[in-house]
Amino acid sequence: MTAVAPAGSPVTGSPLPRSRRIGWSWLGLVPFLAYLALFLLLPTVLAVVTGFQDGTGAFTWDNLTALVDPVITETFWNSTWVSLLTAAIGAIVGSLVCFALLGLPEAGVIRAAVDAASGVLAQFGGVMLAFVMVATLGTQGVITRLIAGALGIDIFADGAWIYGLPGLIPAYIIFQVPLMVLTFMPALAALRPQWAEAHMTLGGTRAGFWAHVGFPVLAPSFLASLLLLFTNAFSSYATAAALASQGSSIVPLQIRTALTSETVLGRENLAGSLALGMILVVAAAMVVYNLVQRRASRWQA
């Protein structure tokens, strides 16, 4: 017969074996940790180390001083304003799409189709996106020819802007809008109808609900999504490399130039310092993103 300990008395007995307490579930993280180490941690370490080395491997500050060169600061400024502009356009258009989807059934065909298309287009980039841009908005693209034939307007009268920095703006917007739909839709869908009903019951209006409840509640999620879109555009390389083949107008293309040319501004390993600068900018944006997202998750939970 098994003895039962009196109420309130400490439970004694042999502890579980160490192997049973730890378990083996952590082994499932090994492939993911290996992936992070090879494709995130190792490149970051190499970028930081090479940014402080010269061609012989000796320590130097010359690579970091190159970051204040007018050519380099211009590329950082170009990357910043293009990322901010496309992030703002993508956030506004994407939020309007989310608002339109909010009135549709969650399990409906249209909502499912938009979600599926957003998941595909958010990852659409590189050579495929560059080909789409050239085929539609290129000098002999479909839309270019239609505008010229119907309205008599030559959109390339001042030059082939699509192959330069301005051409990156419509290209980035193509994947920024669906990314905003994917990230902002859960926050918008989390708005409870009972909040609007309570507001209306107390004599409020629909416009007042959005001004005093809806927009303040959604502001952290909107800002977090905006920061995510900024970092997405700031670190984008494949689309710019395939579309803007000439020049190094943004930081990722400048890094490519530093890696493929023998000397850049007379300094070796400049690519490492450029990558370090990008890491600092993206890290700062992601820190703010995490802080804002943490605030937004309080009411979403």
PDB file of C-alpha atoms in Angstrom:
ATOM      1  CA  MET A   1       0.000   0.000   0.000  1.00  0.00           C
ATOM      2  CA  THR A   2       1.395   3.394  -1.035  1.00  0.00           C
ATOM      3  CA  ALA A   3       1.873   5.909   1.739  1.00  0.00           C
ATOM      4  CA  VAL A   4       0.364   9.377   1.239  1.00  0.00           C
ATOM      5  CA  ALA A   5       2.231  12.392   2.587  1.00  0.00           C
ATOM      6  CA  PRO A   6       0.251  14.645   4.951  1.00  0.00           C
ATOM      7  CA  ALA A   7      -1.032  17.922   3.565  1.00  0.00           C
ATOM      8  CA  GLY A   8       1.546  20.697   3.730  1.00  0.00           C
ATOM      9  CA  SER A   9       4.503  18.356   4.165  1.00  0.00           C
ATOM     10  CA  PRO A  10       7.302  18.598   1.610  1.00  0.00           C
ATOM     11  CA  VAL A  11       7.313  15.965  -1.099  1.00  0.00           C
ATOM     12  CA  THR A  12      10.477  13.935  -0.995  1.00  0.00           C
ATOM     13  CA  GLY A  13      11.831  11.380  -3.355  1.00  0.00           C
ATOM     14  CA  SER A  14      14.636  10.697  -5.739  1.00  0.00           C
ATOM     15  CA  PRO A  15      15.034  13.450  -8.362  1.00  0.00           C
ATOM     16  CA  LEU A  16      14.518  12.691 -12.017  1.00  0.00           C
ATOM     17  CA  PRO A  17      17.614  11.567 -13.898  1.00  0.00           C
ATOM     18  CA  ARG A  18      19.563  14.395 -15.457  1.00  0.00           C
ATOM     19  CA  SER A  19      18.967  13.109 -18.973  1.00  0.00           C
ATOM     20  CA  ARG A  20      15.208  13.114 -18.392  1.00  0.00           C
ATOM     21  CA  ARG A  21      15.242  16.649 -16.960  1.00  0.00           C
ATOM     22  CA  ILE A  22      17.169  18.114 -19.912  1.00  0.00           C
ATOM     23  CA  GLY A  23      15.517  16.133 -22.663  1.00  0.00           C
ATOM     24  CA  TRP A  24      16.533  15.906 -26.275  1.00  0.00           C
ATOM     25  CA  SER A  25      14.098  18.386 -27.775  1.00  0.00           C
ATOM     26  CA  TRP A  26      16.873  20.958 -28.160  1.00  0.00           C
ATOM     27  CA  LEU A  27      18.422  18.806 -30.903  1.00  0.00           C
ATOM     28  CA  GLY A  28      15.706  20.056 -33.230  1.00  0.00           C
ATOM     29  CA  LEU A  29      17.318  23.494 -33.090  1.00  0.00           C
ATOM     30  CA  VAL A  30      20.690  22.257 -34.330  1.00  0.00           C
ATOM     31  CA  PRO A  31      19.947  22.676 -38.078  1.00  0.00           C
ATOM     32  CA  PHE A  32      18.536  26.154 -37.473  1.00  0.00           C
ATOM     33  CA  LEU A  33      21.491  27.174 -35.291  1.00  0.00           C
ATOM     34  CA  ALA A  34      23.903  25.846 -37.917  1.00  0.00           C
ATOM     35  CA  TYR A  35      22.089  27.881 -40.566  1.00  0.00           C
ATOM     36  CA  LEU A  36      22.349  31.040 -38.440  1.00  0.00           C
ATOM     37  CA  ALA A  37      26.025  30.421 -37.767  1.00  0.00           C
ATOM     38  CA  LEU A  38      26.931  29.892 -41.434  1.00  0.00           C
ATOM     39  CA  PHE A  39      24.789  32.525 -43.117  1.00  0.00           C
ATOM     40  CA  LEU A  40      24.341  35.202 -40.440  1.00  0.00           C
ATOM     41  CA  LEU A  41      26.935  35.027 -37.682  1.00  0.00           C
ATOM     42  CA  LEU A  42      29.967  34.104 -39.824  1.00  0.00           C
ATOM     43  CA  PRO A  43      29.375  36.788 -42.509  1.00  0.00           C
ATOM     44  CA  THR A  44      28.805  39.374 -39.787  1.00  0.00           C
ATOM     45  CA  VAL A  45      32.071  38.469 -38.050  1.00  0.00           C
ATOM     46  CA  LEU A  46      33.963  38.522 -41.354  1.00  0.00           C
ATOM     47  CA  ALA A  47      32.504  41.920 -42.231  1.00  0.00           C
ATOM     48  CA  VAL A  48      33.487  43.395 -38.880  1.00  0.00           C
ATOM     49  CA  VAL A  49      36.999  41.879 -38.878  1.00  0.00           C
ATOM     50  CA  THR A  50      37.877  42.751 -42.464  1.00  0.00           C
ATOM     51  CA  GLY A  51      36.622  46.277 -41.908  1.00  0.00           C
ATOM     52  CA  PHE A  52      39.564  46.833 -39.558  1.00  0.00           C
ATOM     53  CA  GLN A  53      42.214  45.144 -41.710  1.00  0.00           C
ATOM     54  CA  ASP A  54      44.344  46.204 -44.635  1.00  0.00           C
ATOM     55  CA  GLY A  55      45.485  44.020 -47.519  1.00  0.00           C
ATOM     56  CA  THR A  56      48.133  42.323 -45.378  1.00  0.00           C
ATOM     57  CA  GLY A  57      45.762  41.606 -42.485  1.00  0.00           C
ATOM     58  CA  ALA A  58      47.189  44.320 -40.242  1.00  0.00           C
ATOM     59  CA  PHE A  59      44.928  46.526 -38.150  1.00  0.00           C
ATOM     60  CA  THR A  60      43.978  49.841 -39.737  1.00  0.00           C
ATOM     61  CA  TRP A  61      41.425  52.638 -39.440  1.00  0.00           C
ATOM     62  CA  ASP A  62      41.618  53.590 -43.109  1.00  0.00           C
ATOM     63  CA  ASN A  63      38.597  51.509 -44.088  1.00  0.00           C
ATOM     64  CA  LEU A  64      36.378  53.226 -41.534  1.00  0.00           C
ATOM     65  CA  THR A  65      37.593  56.678 -42.506  1.00  0.00           C
ATOM     66  CA  ALA A  66      36.451  55.839 -46.043  1.00  0.00           C
ATOM     67  CA  LEU A  67      32.870  55.919 -44.770  1.00  0.00           C
ATOM     68  CA  VAL A  68      33.033  59.727 -44.591  1.00  0.00           C
ATOM     69  CA  ASP A  69      34.155  60.003 -48.203  1.00  0.00           C
ATOM     70  CA  PRO A  70      31.574  61.968 -50.244  1.00  0.00           C
ATOM     71  CA  VAL A  71      31.094  59.083 -52.666  1.00  0.00           C
ATOM     72  CA  ILE A  72      30.345  56.638 -49.846  1.00  0.00           C
ATOM     73  CA  THR A  73      28.122  59.018 -47.895  1.00  0.00           C
ATOM     74  CA  GLU A  74      26.131  59.641 -51.083  1.00  0.00           C
ATOM     75  CA  THR A  75      25.503  55.919 -51.523  1.00  0.00           C
ATOM     76  CA  PHE A  76      24.308  55.655 -47.913  1.00  0.00           C
ATOM     77  CA  TRP A  77      22.025  58.641 -48.442  1.00  0.00           C
ATOM     78  CA  ASN A  78      20.664  57.123 -51.668  1.00  0.00           C
ATOM     79  CA  SER A  79      19.943  53.828 -49.920  1.00  0.00           C
ATOM     80  CA  THR A  80      18.287  55.671 -47.043  1.00  0.00           C
ATOM     81  CA  TRP A  81      15.904  57.879 -49.020  1.00  0.00           C
ATOM     82  CA  VAL A  82      14.964  55.141 -51.480  1.00  0.00           C
ATOM     83  CA  SER A  83      14.258  52.770 -48.583  1.00  0.00           C
ATOM     84  CA  LEU A  84      12.247  55.395 -46.684  1.00  0.00           C
ATOM     85  CA  LEU A  85      10.240  56.380 -49.763  1.00  0.00           C
ATOM     86  CA  THR A  86       9.393  52.839 -50.849  1.00  0.00           C
ATOM     87  CA  ALA A  87       8.659  51.835 -47.254  1.00  0.00           C
ATOM     88  CA  ALA A  88       6.262  54.763 -46.822  1.00  0.00           C
ATOM     89  CA  ILE A  89       4.472  54.070 -50.114  1.00  0.00           C
ATOM     90  CA  GLY A  90       4.338  50.348 -49.390  1.00  0.00           C
ATOM     91  CA  ALA A  91       3.034  50.936 -45.866  1.00  0.00           C
ATOM     92  CA  ILE A  92       0.272  53.328 -46.965  1.00  0.00           C
ATOM     93  CA  VAL A  93      -0.886  51.271 -49.948  1.00  0.00           C
ATOM     94  CA  GLY A  94      -0.563  48.004 -48.051  1.00  0.00           C
ATOM     95  CA  SER A  95      -2.576  49.308 -45.092  1.00  0.00           C
ATOM     96  CA  LEU A  96      -5.344  50.435 -47.467  1.00  0.00           C
ATOM     97  CA  VAL A  97      -5.404  46.957 -48.986  1.00  0.00           C
ATOM     98  CA  CYS A  98      -5.647  45.463 -45.496  1.00  0.00           C
ATOM     99  CA  PHE A  99      -8.518  47.801 -44.658  1.00  0.00           C
ATOM    100  CA  ALA A 100     -10.333  46.730 -47.817  1.00  0.00           C
ATOM    101  CA  LEU A 101      -9.773  43.056 -46.995  1.00  0.00           C
ATOM    102  CA  LEU A 102     -11.140  43.574 -43.501  1.00  0.00           C
ATOM    103  CA  GLY A 103     -14.678  43.742 -44.872  1.00  0.00           C
ATOM    104  CA  LEU A 104     -14.365  40.406 -46.678  1.00  0.00           C
ATOM    105  CA  PRO A 105     -14.937  36.966 -45.137  1.00  0.00           C
ATOM    106  CA  GLU A 106     -11.733  35.583 -43.673  1.00  0.00           C
ATOM    107  CA  ALA A 107     -12.289  32.218 -45.376  1.00  0.00           C
ATOM    108  CA  GLY A 108     -13.473  33.793 -48.627  1.00  0.00           C
ATOM    109  CA  VAL A 109     -11.923  33.234 -52.039  1.00  0.00           C
ATOM    110  CA  ILE A 110     -10.782  36.828 -52.535  1.00  0.00           C
ATOM    111  CA  ARG A 111      -9.110  37.061 -49.122  1.00  0.00           C
ATOM    112  CA  ALA A 112      -7.348  33.725 -49.645  1.00  0.00           C
ATOM    113  CA  ALA A 113      -6.208  34.771 -53.132  1.00  0.00           C
ATOM    114  CA  VAL A 114      -4.802  38.086 -51.875  1.00  0.00           C
ATOM    115  CA  ASP A 115      -3.004  36.352 -49.005  1.00  0.00           C
ATOM    116  CA  ALA A 116      -1.474  33.807 -51.388  1.00  0.00           C
ATOM    117  CA  ALA A 117      -0.448  36.478 -53.887  1.00  0.00           C
ATOM    118  CA  SER A 118       1.081  38.588 -51.115  1.00  0.00           C
ATOM    119  CA  GLY A 119       3.121  35.637 -49.891  1.00  0.00           C
ATOM    120  CA  VAL A 120       4.520  35.099 -53.393  1.00  0.00           C
ATOM    121  CA  LEU A 121       5.098  38.739 -54.359  1.00  0.00           C
ATOM    122  CA  ALA A 122       6.757  39.579 -51.033  1.00  0.00           C
ATOM    123  CA  GLN A 123       9.564  37.183 -52.031  1.00  0.00           C
ATOM    124  CA  PHE A 124       9.572  38.237 -55.689  1.00  0.00           C
ATOM    125  CA  GLY A 125      12.828  39.903 -56.638  1.00  0.00           C
ATOM    126  CA  GLY A 126      16.171  39.578 -58.325  1.00  0.00           C
ATOM    127  CA  VAL A 127      16.448  38.756 -62.018  1.00  0.00           C
ATOM    128  CA  MET A 128      12.766  37.816 -62.312  1.00  0.00           C
ATOM    129  CA  LEU A 129      11.600  41.195 -61.012  1.00  0.00           C
ATOM    130  CA  ALA A 130      14.147  43.017 -63.169  1.00  0.00           C
ATOM    131  CA  PHE A 131      12.845  41.172 -66.245  1.00  0.00           C
ATOM    132  CA  VAL A 132       9.255  42.132 -65.375  1.00  0.00           C
ATOM    133  CA  MET A 133      10.277  45.777 -64.998  1.00  0.00           C
ATOM    134  CA  VAL A 134      12.123  45.810 -68.324  1.00  0.00           C
ATOM    135  CA  ALA A 135       9.279  44.020 -70.134  1.00  0.00           C
ATOM    136  CA  THR A 136       6.641  46.426 -68.809  1.00  0.00           C
ATOM    137  CA  LEU A 137       8.388  49.745 -68.137  1.00  0.00           C
ATOM    138  CA  GLY A 138      11.547  49.366 -70.178  1.00  0.00           C
ATOM    139  CA  THR A 139      12.379  51.566 -73.153  1.00  0.00           C
ATOM    140  CA  GLN A 140      10.433  49.123 -75.339  1.00  0.00           C
ATOM    141  CA  GLY A 141       8.145  47.781 -72.615  1.00  0.00           C
ATOM    142  CA  VAL A 142       4.451  47.086 -73.013  1.00  0.00           C
ATOM    143  CA  ILE A 143       3.242  49.953 -70.804  1.00  0.00           C
ATOM    144  CA  THR A 144       5.825  52.307 -72.312  1.00  0.00           C
ATOM    145  CA  ARG A 145       4.575  51.609 -75.830  1.00  0.00           C
ATOM    146  CA  LEU A 146       0.926  51.927 -74.775  1.00  0.00           C
ATOM    147  CA  ILE A 147       1.524  55.333 -73.169  1.00  0.00           C
ATOM    148  CA  ALA A 148       3.461  56.519 -76.191  1.00  0.00           C
ATOM    149  CA  GLY A 149       0.810  55.291 -78.638  1.00  0.00           C
ATOM    150  CA  ALA A 150      -2.294  56.416 -76.728  1.00  0.00           C
ATOM    151  CA  LEU A 151      -1.073  59.672 -75.156  1.00  0.00           C
ATOM    152  CA  GLY A 152       2.006  60.486 -77.186  1.00  0.00           C
ATOM    153  CA  ILE A 153       4.121  60.717 -74.034  1.00  0.00           C
ATOM    154  CA  ASP A 154       7.687  59.458 -73.976  1.00  0.00           C
ATOM    155  CA  ILE A 155       8.437  58.603 -70.353  1.00  0.00           C
ATOM    156  CA  PHE A 156      12.124  58.231 -71.233  1.00  0.00           C
ATOM    157  CA  ALA A 157      12.509  61.613 -72.921  1.00  0.00           C
ATOM    158  CA  ASP A 158      15.048  62.625 -70.269  1.00  0.00           C
ATOM    159  CA  GLY A 159      16.911  59.326 -70.302  1.00  0.00           C
ATOM    160  CA  ALA A 160      16.484  55.669 -69.397  1.00  0.00           C
ATOM    161  CA  TRP A 161      15.768  56.319 -65.702  1.00  0.00           C
ATOM    162  CA  ILE A 162      14.522  52.774 -65.149  1.00  0.00           C
ATOM    163  CA  TYR A 163      18.085  51.461 -65.265  1.00  0.00           C
ATOM    164  CA  GLY A 164      19.269  53.894 -62.600  1.00  0.00           C
ATOM    165  CA  LEU A 165      18.346  54.837 -59.057  1.00  0.00           C
ATOM    166  CA  PRO A 166      14.788  56.059 -59.894  1.00  0.00           C
ATOM    167  CA  GLY A 167      14.029  52.684 -61.478  1.00  0.00           C
ATOM    168  CA  LEU A 168      14.499  50.983 -58.120  1.00  0.00           C
ATOM    169  CA  ILE A 169      11.498  52.818 -56.643  1.00  0.00           C
ATOM    170  CA  PRO A 170       8.727  51.050 -58.624  1.00  0.00           C
ATOM    171  CA  ALA A 171      10.662  47.794 -58.440  1.00  0.00           C
ATOM    172  CA  TYR A 172      10.886  47.905 -54.640  1.00  0.00           C
ATOM    173  CA  ILE A 173       7.236  48.918 -54.275  1.00  0.00           C
ATOM    174  CA  ILE A 174       6.234  45.685 -56.005  1.00  0.00           C
ATOM    175  CA  PHE A 175       7.438  43.611 -53.045  1.00  0.00           C
ATOM    176  CA  GLN A 176       6.976  46.252 -50.332  1.00  0.00           C
ATOM    177  CA  VAL A 177       3.180  46.414 -50.664  1.00  0.00           C
ATOM    178  CA  PRO A 178       2.558  42.651 -50.279  1.00  0.00           C
ATOM    179  CA  LEU A 179       5.027  42.509 -47.395  1.00  0.00           C
ATOM    180  CA  MET A 180       2.998  45.218 -45.645  1.00  0.00           C
ATOM    181  CA  VAL A 181      -0.174  43.203 -46.237  1.00  0.00           C
ATOM    182  CA  LEU A 182       1.377  40.148 -44.608  1.00  0.00           C
ATOM    183  CA  THR A 183       2.719  41.997 -41.565  1.00  0.00           C
ATOM    184  CA  PHE A 184      -0.055  44.521 -40.909  1.00  0.00           C
ATOM    185  CA  MET A 185      -3.151  42.445 -41.637  1.00  0.00           C
ATOM    186  CA  PRO A 186      -2.960  40.429 -38.362  1.00  0.00           C
ATOM    187  CA  ALA A 187      -2.874  43.659 -36.337  1.00  0.00           C
ATOM    188  CA  LEU A 188      -5.816  45.152 -38.221  1.00  0.00           C
ATOM    189  CA  ALA A 189      -7.795  41.921 -37.939  1.00  0.00           C
ATOM    190  CA  ALA A 190      -7.168  41.916 -34.178  1.00  0.00           C
ATOM    191  CA  LEU A 191      -9.308  45.024 -33.715  1.00  0.00           C
ATOM    192  CA  ARG A 192     -12.356  43.760 -31.869  1.00  0.00           C
ATOM    193  CA  PRO A 193     -15.797  44.772 -33.171  1.00  0.00           C
ATOM    194  CA  GLN A 194     -16.908  45.177 -29.547  1.00  0.00           C
ATOM    195  CA  TRP A 195     -14.652  48.236 -29.238  1.00  0.00           C
ATOM    196  CA  ALA A 196     -16.447  50.003 -32.086  1.00  0.00           C
ATOM    197  CA  GLU A 197     -19.822  48.947 -30.722  1.00  0.00           C
ATOM    198  CA  ALA A 198     -18.966  50.279 -27.271  1.00  0.00           C
ATOM    199  CA  HIS A 199     -17.758  53.540 -28.783  1.00  0.00           C
ATOM    200  CA  MET A 200     -20.958  53.944 -30.795  1.00  0.00           C
ATOM    201  CA  THR A 201     -23.091  53.076 -27.757  1.00  0.00           C
ATOM    202  CA  LEU A 202     -21.480  55.888 -25.795  1.00  0.00           C
ATOM    203  CA  GLY A 203     -22.434  58.366 -28.500  1.00  0.00           C
ATOM    204  CA  GLY A 204     -19.291  58.272 -30.588  1.00  0.00           C
ATOM    205  CA  THR A 205     -19.010  58.243 -34.360  1.00  0.00           C
ATOM    206  CA  ARG A 206     -17.158  55.964 -36.737  1.00  0.00           C
ATOM    207  CA  ALA A 207     -14.648  58.696 -37.486  1.00  0.00           C
ATOM    208  CA  GLY A 208     -14.208  59.282 -33.775  1.00  0.00           C
ATOM    209  CA  PHE A 209     -13.551  55.589 -33.197  1.00  0.00           C
ATOM    210  CA  TRP A 210     -10.680  55.565 -35.676  1.00  0.00           C
ATOM    211  CA  ALA A 211      -9.307  58.863 -34.385  1.00  0.00           C
ATOM    212  CA  HIS A 212      -9.390  57.982 -30.670  1.00  0.00           C
ATOM    213  CA  VAL A 213      -9.212  54.173 -30.639  1.00  0.00           C
ATOM    214  CA  GLY A 214      -8.352  52.567 -33.956  1.00  0.00           C
ATOM    215  CA  PHE A 215      -5.400  54.652 -35.111  1.00  0.00           C
ATOM    216  CA  PRO A 216      -3.724  54.937 -31.664  1.00  0.00           C
ATOM    217  CA  VAL A 217      -4.021  51.183 -31.153  1.00  0.00           C
ATOM    218  CA  LEU A 218      -2.694  50.374 -34.636  1.00  0.00           C
ATOM    219  CA  ALA A 219       0.088  52.984 -34.574  1.00  0.00           C
ATOM    220  CA  PRO A 220       2.744  50.712 -32.967  1.00  0.00           C
ATOM    221  CA  SER A 221       2.015  47.897 -35.433  1.00  0.00           C
ATOM    222  CA  PHE A 222       2.059  50.303 -38.368  1.00  0.00           C
ATOM    223  CA  LEU A 223       5.376  51.798 -37.253  1.00  0.00           C
ATOM    224  CA  ALA A 224       6.862  48.331 -36.722  1.00  0.00           C
ATOM    225  CA  SER A 225       5.793  47.262 -40.204  1.00  0.00           C
ATOM    226  CA  LEU A 226       7.227  50.487 -41.637  1.00  0.00           C
ATOM    227  CA  LEU A 227      10.598  49.788 -40.023  1.00  0.00           C
ATOM    228  CA  LEU A 228      10.541  46.240 -41.361  1.00  0.00           C
ATOM    229  CA  LEU A 229       9.876  47.540 -44.876  1.00  0.00           C
ATOM    230  CA  PHE A 230      12.738  50.030 -44.498  1.00  0.00           C
ATOM    231  CA  THR A 231      15.259  47.347 -43.546  1.00  0.00           C
ATOM    232  CA  ASN A 232      13.938  45.105 -46.310  1.00  0.00           C
ATOM    233  CA  ALA A 233      14.614  47.768 -48.946  1.00  0.00           C
ATOM    234  CA  PHE A 234      17.865  48.980 -47.387  1.00  0.00           C
ATOM    235  CA  SER A 235      19.428  45.513 -47.530  1.00  0.00           C
ATOM    236  CA  SER A 236      18.013  44.529 -50.939  1.00  0.00           C
ATOM    237  CA  TYR A 237      20.711  43.636 -53.463  1.00  0.00           C
ATOM    238  CA  ALA A 238      19.579  41.153 -56.129  1.00  0.00           C
ATOM    239  CA  THR A 239      16.959  43.386 -57.751  1.00  0.00           C
ATOM    240  CA  ALA A 240      19.256  46.408 -57.844  1.00  0.00           C
ATOM    241  CA  ALA A 241      22.148  44.343 -59.197  1.00  0.00           C
ATOM    242  CA  ALA A 242      20.015  42.948 -62.021  1.00  0.00           C
ATOM    243  CA  LEU A 243      18.195  46.171 -62.918  1.00  0.00           C
ATOM    244  CA  ALA A 244      20.758  48.931 -62.297  1.00  0.00           C
ATOM    245  CA  SER A 245      23.735  47.260 -63.928  1.00  0.00           C
ATOM    246  CA  GLN A 246      25.701  50.492 -64.322  1.00  0.00           C
ATOM    247  CA  GLY A 247      27.140  52.424 -61.393  1.00  0.00           C
ATOM    248  CA  SER A 248      27.016  51.897 -57.642  1.00  0.00           C
ATOM    249  CA  SER A 249      24.263  54.216 -56.493  1.00  0.00           C
ATOM    250  CA  ILE A 250      23.333  52.315 -53.304  1.00  0.00           C
ATOM    251  CA  VAL A 251      25.370  50.641 -50.592  1.00  0.00           C
ATOM    252  CA  PRO A 252      24.864  46.981 -51.668  1.00  0.00           C
ATOM    253  CA  LEU A 253      26.077  47.838 -55.171  1.00  0.00           C
ATOM    254  CA  GLN A 254      29.004  49.774 -53.697  1.00  0.00           C
ATOM    255  CA  ILE A 255      29.949  46.665 -51.726  1.00  0.00           C
ATOM    256  CA  ARG A 256      29.872  44.661 -54.948  1.00  0.00           C
ATOM    257  CA  THR A 257      32.175  47.216 -56.565  1.00  0.00           C
ATOM    258  CA  ALA A 258      34.564  47.041 -53.602  1.00  0.00           C
ATOM    259  CA  LEU A 259      34.689  43.252 -53.840  1.00  0.00           C
ATOM    260  CA  THR A 260      35.178  43.040 -57.596  1.00  0.00           C
ATOM    261  CA  SER A 261      37.567  45.943 -58.180  1.00  0.00           C
ATOM    262  CA  GLU A 262      41.232  45.908 -57.272  1.00  0.00           C
ATOM    263  CA  THR A 263      41.172  49.188 -55.358  1.00  0.00           C
ATOM    264  CA  VAL A 264      38.370  51.482 -54.266  1.00  0.00           C
ATOM    265  CA  LEU A 265      39.399  54.984 -53.284  1.00  0.00           C
ATOM    266  CA  GLY A 266      42.856  53.605 -52.586  1.00  0.00           C
ATOM    267  CA  ARG A 267      41.657  51.497 -49.691  1.00  0.00           C
ATOM    268  CA  GLU A 268      41.509  47.743 -49.450  1.00  0.00           C
ATOM    269  CA  ASN A 269      38.820  45.785 -47.601  1.00  0.00           C
ATOM    270  CA  LEU A 270      36.427  48.691 -47.999  1.00  0.00           C
ATOM    271  CA  ALA A 271      33.619  46.182 -48.503  1.00  0.00           C
ATOM    272  CA  GLY A 272      33.967  45.115 -44.871  1.00  0.00           C
ATOM    273  CA  SER A 273      33.534  48.645 -43.546  1.00  0.00           C
ATOM    274  CA  LEU A 274      30.575  49.236 -45.876  1.00  0.00           C
ATOM    275  CA  ALA A 275      28.964  46.019 -44.667  1.00  0.00           C
ATOM    276  CA  LEU A 276      29.648  47.096 -41.079  1.00  0.00           C
ATOM    277  CA  GLY A 277      27.879  50.388 -41.744  1.00  0.00           C
ATOM    278  CA  MET A 278      24.876  48.543 -43.180  1.00  0.00           C
ATOM    279  CA  ILE A 279      24.803  46.202 -40.197  1.00  0.00           C
ATOM    280  CA  LEU A 280      24.727  49.157 -37.795  1.00  0.00           C
ATOM    281  CA  VAL A 281      21.881  50.865 -39.677  1.00  0.00           C
ATOM    282  CA  VAL A 282      19.797  47.688 -39.953  1.00  0.00           C
ATOM    283  CA  ALA A 283      20.527  46.718 -36.337  1.00  0.00           C
ATOM    284  CA  ALA A 284      19.395  50.134 -35.083  1.00  0.00           C
ATOM    285  CA  ALA A 285      16.185  49.879 -37.115  1.00  0.00           C
ATOM    286  CA  MET A 286      15.507  46.339 -35.868  1.00  0.00           C
ATOM    287  CA  VAL A 287      16.064  47.351 -32.236  1.00  0.00           C
ATOM    288  CA  VAL A 288      13.425  50.055 -32.610  1.00  0.00           C
ATOM    289  CA  TYR A 289      11.227  47.536 -34.445  1.00  0.00           C
ATOM    290  CA  ASN A 290      11.440  45.051 -31.573  1.00  0.00           C
ATOM    291  CA  LEU A 291      10.618  47.735 -29.005  1.00  0.00           C
ATOM    292  CA  VAL A 292       7.595  48.908 -30.972  1.00  0.00           C
ATOM    293  CA  GLN A 293       6.460  45.361 -31.721  1.00  0.00           C
ATOM    294  CA  ARG A 294       6.695  44.473 -28.036  1.00  0.00           C
ATOM    295  CA  ARG A 295       4.388  47.358 -27.235  1.00  0.00           C
ATOM    296  CA  ALA A 296       1.972  46.325 -29.972  1.00  0.00           C
ATOM    297  CA  SER A 297       1.854  42.713 -28.783  1.00  0.00           C
ATOM    298  CA  ARG A 298       0.432  43.769 -25.401  1.00  0.00           C
ATOM    299  CA  TRP A 299      -3.035  44.376 -26.757  1.00  0.00           C
ATOM    300  CA  GLN A 300      -2.813  41.869 -29.638  1.00  0.00           C
ATOM    301  CA  ALA A 301      -2.445  39.070 -27.087  1.00  0.00           C
TER     302      ALA A 301
END
